[in-house]
mmCIF file of C-alpha atoms in Angstrom:
data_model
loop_
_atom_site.group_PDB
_atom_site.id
_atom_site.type_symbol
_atom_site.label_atom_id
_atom_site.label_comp_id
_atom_site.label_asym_id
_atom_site.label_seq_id
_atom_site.Cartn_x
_atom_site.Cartn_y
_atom_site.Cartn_z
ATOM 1 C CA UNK A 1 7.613 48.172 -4.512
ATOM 2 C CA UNK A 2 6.494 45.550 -2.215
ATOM 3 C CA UNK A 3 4.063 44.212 -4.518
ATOM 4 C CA UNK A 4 6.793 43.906 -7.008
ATOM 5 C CA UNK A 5 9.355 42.092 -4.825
ATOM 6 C CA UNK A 6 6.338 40.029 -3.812
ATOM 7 C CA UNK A 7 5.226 38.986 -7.319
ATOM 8 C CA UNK A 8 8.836 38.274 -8.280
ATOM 9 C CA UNK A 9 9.373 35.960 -5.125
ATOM 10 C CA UNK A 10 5.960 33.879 -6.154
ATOM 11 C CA UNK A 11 7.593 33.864 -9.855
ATOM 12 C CA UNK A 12 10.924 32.675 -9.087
ATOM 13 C CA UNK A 13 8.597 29.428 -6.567
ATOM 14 C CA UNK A 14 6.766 28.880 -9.323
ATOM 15 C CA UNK A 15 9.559 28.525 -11.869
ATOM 16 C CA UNK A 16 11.937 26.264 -9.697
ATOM 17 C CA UNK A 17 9.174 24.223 -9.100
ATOM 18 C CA UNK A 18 7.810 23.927 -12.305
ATOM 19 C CA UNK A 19 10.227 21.174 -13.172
ATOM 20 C CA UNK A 20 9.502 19.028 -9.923
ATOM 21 C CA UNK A 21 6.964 16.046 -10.384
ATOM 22 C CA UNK A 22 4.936 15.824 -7.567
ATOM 23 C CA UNK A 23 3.054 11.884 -6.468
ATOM 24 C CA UNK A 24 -0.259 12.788 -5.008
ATOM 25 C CA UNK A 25 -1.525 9.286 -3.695
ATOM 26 C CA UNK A 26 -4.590 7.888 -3.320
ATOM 27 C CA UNK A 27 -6.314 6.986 -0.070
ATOM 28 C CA UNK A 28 -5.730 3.409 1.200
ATOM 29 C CA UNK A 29 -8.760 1.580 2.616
ATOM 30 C CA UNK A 30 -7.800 -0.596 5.465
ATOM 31 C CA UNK A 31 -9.608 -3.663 6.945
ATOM 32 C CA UNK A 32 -8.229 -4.737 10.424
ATOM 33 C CA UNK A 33 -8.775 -7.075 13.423
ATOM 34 C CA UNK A 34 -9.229 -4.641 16.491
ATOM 35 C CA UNK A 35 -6.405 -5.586 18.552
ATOM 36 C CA UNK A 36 -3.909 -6.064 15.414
ATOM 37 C CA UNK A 37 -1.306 -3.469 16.170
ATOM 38 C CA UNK A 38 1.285 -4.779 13.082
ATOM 39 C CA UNK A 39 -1.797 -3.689 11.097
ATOM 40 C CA UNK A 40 -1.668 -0.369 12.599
ATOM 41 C CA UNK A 41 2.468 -0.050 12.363
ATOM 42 C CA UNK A 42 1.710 -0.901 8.509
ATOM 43 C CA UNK A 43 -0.500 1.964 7.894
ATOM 44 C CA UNK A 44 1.727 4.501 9.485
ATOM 45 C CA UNK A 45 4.360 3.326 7.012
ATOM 46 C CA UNK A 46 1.499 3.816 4.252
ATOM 47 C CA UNK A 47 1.019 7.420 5.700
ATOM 48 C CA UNK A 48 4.833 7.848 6.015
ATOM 49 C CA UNK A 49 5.237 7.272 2.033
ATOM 50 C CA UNK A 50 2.499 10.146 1.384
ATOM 51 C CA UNK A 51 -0.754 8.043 1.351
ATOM 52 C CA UNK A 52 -3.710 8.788 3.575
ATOM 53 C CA UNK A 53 -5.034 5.406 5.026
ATOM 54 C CA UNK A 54 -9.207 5.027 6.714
ATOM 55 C CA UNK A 55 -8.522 2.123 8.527
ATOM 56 C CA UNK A 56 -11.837 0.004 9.492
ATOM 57 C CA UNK A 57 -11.795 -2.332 12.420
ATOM 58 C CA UNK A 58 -13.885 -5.579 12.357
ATOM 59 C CA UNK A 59 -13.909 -8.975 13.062
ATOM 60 C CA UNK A 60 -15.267 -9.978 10.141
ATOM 61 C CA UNK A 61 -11.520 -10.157 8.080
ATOM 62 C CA UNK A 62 -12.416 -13.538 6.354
ATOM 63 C CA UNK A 63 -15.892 -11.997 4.845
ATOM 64 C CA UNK A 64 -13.715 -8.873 4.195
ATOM 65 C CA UNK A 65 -10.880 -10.681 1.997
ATOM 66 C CA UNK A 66 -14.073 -12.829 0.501
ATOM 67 C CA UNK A 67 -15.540 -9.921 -0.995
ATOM 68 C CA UNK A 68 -12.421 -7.998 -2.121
ATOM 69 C CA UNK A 69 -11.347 -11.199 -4.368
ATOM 70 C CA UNK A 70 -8.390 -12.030 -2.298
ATOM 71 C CA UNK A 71 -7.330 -15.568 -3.220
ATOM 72 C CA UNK A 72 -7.080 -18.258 -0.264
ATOM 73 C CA UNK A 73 -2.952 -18.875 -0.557
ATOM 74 C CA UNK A 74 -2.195 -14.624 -0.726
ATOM 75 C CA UNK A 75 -4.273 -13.853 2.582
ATOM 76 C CA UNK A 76 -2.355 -11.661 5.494
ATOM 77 C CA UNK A 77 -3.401 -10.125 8.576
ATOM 78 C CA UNK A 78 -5.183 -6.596 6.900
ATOM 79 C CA UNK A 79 -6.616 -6.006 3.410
ATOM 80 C CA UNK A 80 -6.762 -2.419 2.078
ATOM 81 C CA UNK A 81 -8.049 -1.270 -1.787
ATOM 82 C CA UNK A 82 -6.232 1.952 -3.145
ATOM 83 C CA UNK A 83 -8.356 2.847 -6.426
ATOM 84 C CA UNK A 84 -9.277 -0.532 -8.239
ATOM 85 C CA UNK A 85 -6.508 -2.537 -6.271
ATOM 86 C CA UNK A 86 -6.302 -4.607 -3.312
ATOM 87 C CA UNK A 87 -3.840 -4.440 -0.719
ATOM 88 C CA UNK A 88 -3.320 -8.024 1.020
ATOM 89 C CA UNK A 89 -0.793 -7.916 4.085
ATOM 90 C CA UNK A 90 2.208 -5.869 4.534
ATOM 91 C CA UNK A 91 3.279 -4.808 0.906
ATOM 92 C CA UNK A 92 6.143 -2.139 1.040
ATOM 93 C CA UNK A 93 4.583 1.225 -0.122
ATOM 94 C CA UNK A 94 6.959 1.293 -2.917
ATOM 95 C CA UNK A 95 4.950 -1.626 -4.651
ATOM 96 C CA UNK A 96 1.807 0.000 -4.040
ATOM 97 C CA UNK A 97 2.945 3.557 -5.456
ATOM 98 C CA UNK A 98 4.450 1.187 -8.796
ATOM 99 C CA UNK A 99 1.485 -0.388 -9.341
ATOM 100 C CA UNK A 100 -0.601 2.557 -9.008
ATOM 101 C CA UNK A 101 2.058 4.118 -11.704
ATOM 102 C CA UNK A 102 1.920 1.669 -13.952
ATOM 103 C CA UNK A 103 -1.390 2.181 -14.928
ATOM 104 C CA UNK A 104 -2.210 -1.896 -14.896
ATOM 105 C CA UNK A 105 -5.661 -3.526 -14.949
ATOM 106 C CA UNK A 106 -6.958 -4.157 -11.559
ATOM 107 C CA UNK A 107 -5.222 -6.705 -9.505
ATOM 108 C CA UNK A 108 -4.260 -7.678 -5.345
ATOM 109 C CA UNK A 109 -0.786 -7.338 -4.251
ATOM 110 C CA UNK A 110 -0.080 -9.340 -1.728
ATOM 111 C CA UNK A 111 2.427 -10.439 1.022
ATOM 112 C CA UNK A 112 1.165 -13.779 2.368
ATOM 113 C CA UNK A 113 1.450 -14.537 5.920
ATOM 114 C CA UNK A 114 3.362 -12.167 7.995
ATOM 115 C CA UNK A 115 7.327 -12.010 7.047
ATOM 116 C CA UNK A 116 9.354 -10.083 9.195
ATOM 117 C CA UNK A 117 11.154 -7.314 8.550
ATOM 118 C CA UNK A 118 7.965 -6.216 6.125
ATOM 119 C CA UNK A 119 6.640 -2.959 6.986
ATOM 120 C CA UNK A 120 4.618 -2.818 9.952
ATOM 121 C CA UNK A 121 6.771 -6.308 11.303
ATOM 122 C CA UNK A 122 10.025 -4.728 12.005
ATOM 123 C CA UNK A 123 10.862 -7.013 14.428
ATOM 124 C CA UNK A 124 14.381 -6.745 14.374
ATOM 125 C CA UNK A 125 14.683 -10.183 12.427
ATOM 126 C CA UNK A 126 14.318 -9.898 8.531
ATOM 127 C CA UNK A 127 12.594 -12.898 6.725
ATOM 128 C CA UNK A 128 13.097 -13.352 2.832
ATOM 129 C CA UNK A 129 9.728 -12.714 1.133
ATOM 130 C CA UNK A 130 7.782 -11.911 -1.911
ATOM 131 C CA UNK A 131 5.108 -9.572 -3.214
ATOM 132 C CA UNK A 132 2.693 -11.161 -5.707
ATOM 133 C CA UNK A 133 0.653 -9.890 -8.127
ATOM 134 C CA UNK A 134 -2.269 -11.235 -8.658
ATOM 135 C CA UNK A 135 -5.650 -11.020 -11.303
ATOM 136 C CA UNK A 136 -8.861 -13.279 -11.828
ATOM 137 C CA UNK A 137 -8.085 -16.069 -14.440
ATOM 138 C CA UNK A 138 -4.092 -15.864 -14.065
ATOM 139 C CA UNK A 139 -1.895 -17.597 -11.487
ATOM 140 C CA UNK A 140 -0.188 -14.953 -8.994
ATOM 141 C CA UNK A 141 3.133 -14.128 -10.170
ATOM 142 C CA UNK A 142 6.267 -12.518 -8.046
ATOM 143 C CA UNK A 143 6.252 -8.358 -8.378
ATOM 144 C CA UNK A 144 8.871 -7.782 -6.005
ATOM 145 C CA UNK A 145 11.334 -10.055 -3.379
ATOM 146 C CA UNK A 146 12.994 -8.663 -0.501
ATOM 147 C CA UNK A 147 15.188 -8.079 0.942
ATOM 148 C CA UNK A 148 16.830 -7.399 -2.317
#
């Protein structure tokens, strides 16, 4: 009887969740200064939205963003790769999980500079600012503006 009630329970999970898409996301690679702690704030909004995130601490961030491609006028504090992407700066984890949907050719997303109010600045103050999609051979173009 148990064994019954049991394997009708585990039915009854399986079947109302059978119907429920689940995101399983990729781990984020992170490339920080040391003592950058907006870096850090940003990848605990990465982890927040479901991703797991190795951060790396060096000093080296200019031969970091050299080697991942990252163009001179898209640079940030941090660069991370998830898959075949790169990460420049505080992107919004909603713009990474997009792009990682949209099954696009490899490219950096980027938030140049440090806006406020971009996750992992929460300052209180909230700057207008754009994400930007860029690939090799194209000029960067806007993916997302906030706040929207």
């Amino acid at each position: 009887m148990k064994t019954s009630l049991f394997c009708s329970t585990l039915l009854g999970l399986a079947l109302s969740l059978a119907g429920t898409a689940v995101w399983a996301a990729p781990t984020v690679e992170m490339w920080k200064d040391p003592n950058c702690g907006c870096c850090t704030a940003w990848a605990e909004h990465m982890e927040a939205n479901g991703f797991e995130v190795i951060q790396h601490k060096t000093r080296q961030m200019a031969d970091v963003k050299r080697k991942q491609g990252v163009h001179s006028q898209l640079t940030s504090c941090h660069t991370a790769t998830v898959g075949e992407h790169v990460i420049e700066g505080h992107v919004p984890a909603s713009d990474v999980k997009r792009l990682l949907e949209s099954d696009a050719a490899p490219a950096v997303l980027a938030v140049p500079g440090m806006p406020h109010g971009s996750p992992g600045m929460e300052t209180g103050r909230v700057d207008e600012y754009a994400v930007y999609l860029w690939r090799d051979g194209e000029k960067p173009q806007v993916f997302s503006q906030y706040p929207q």
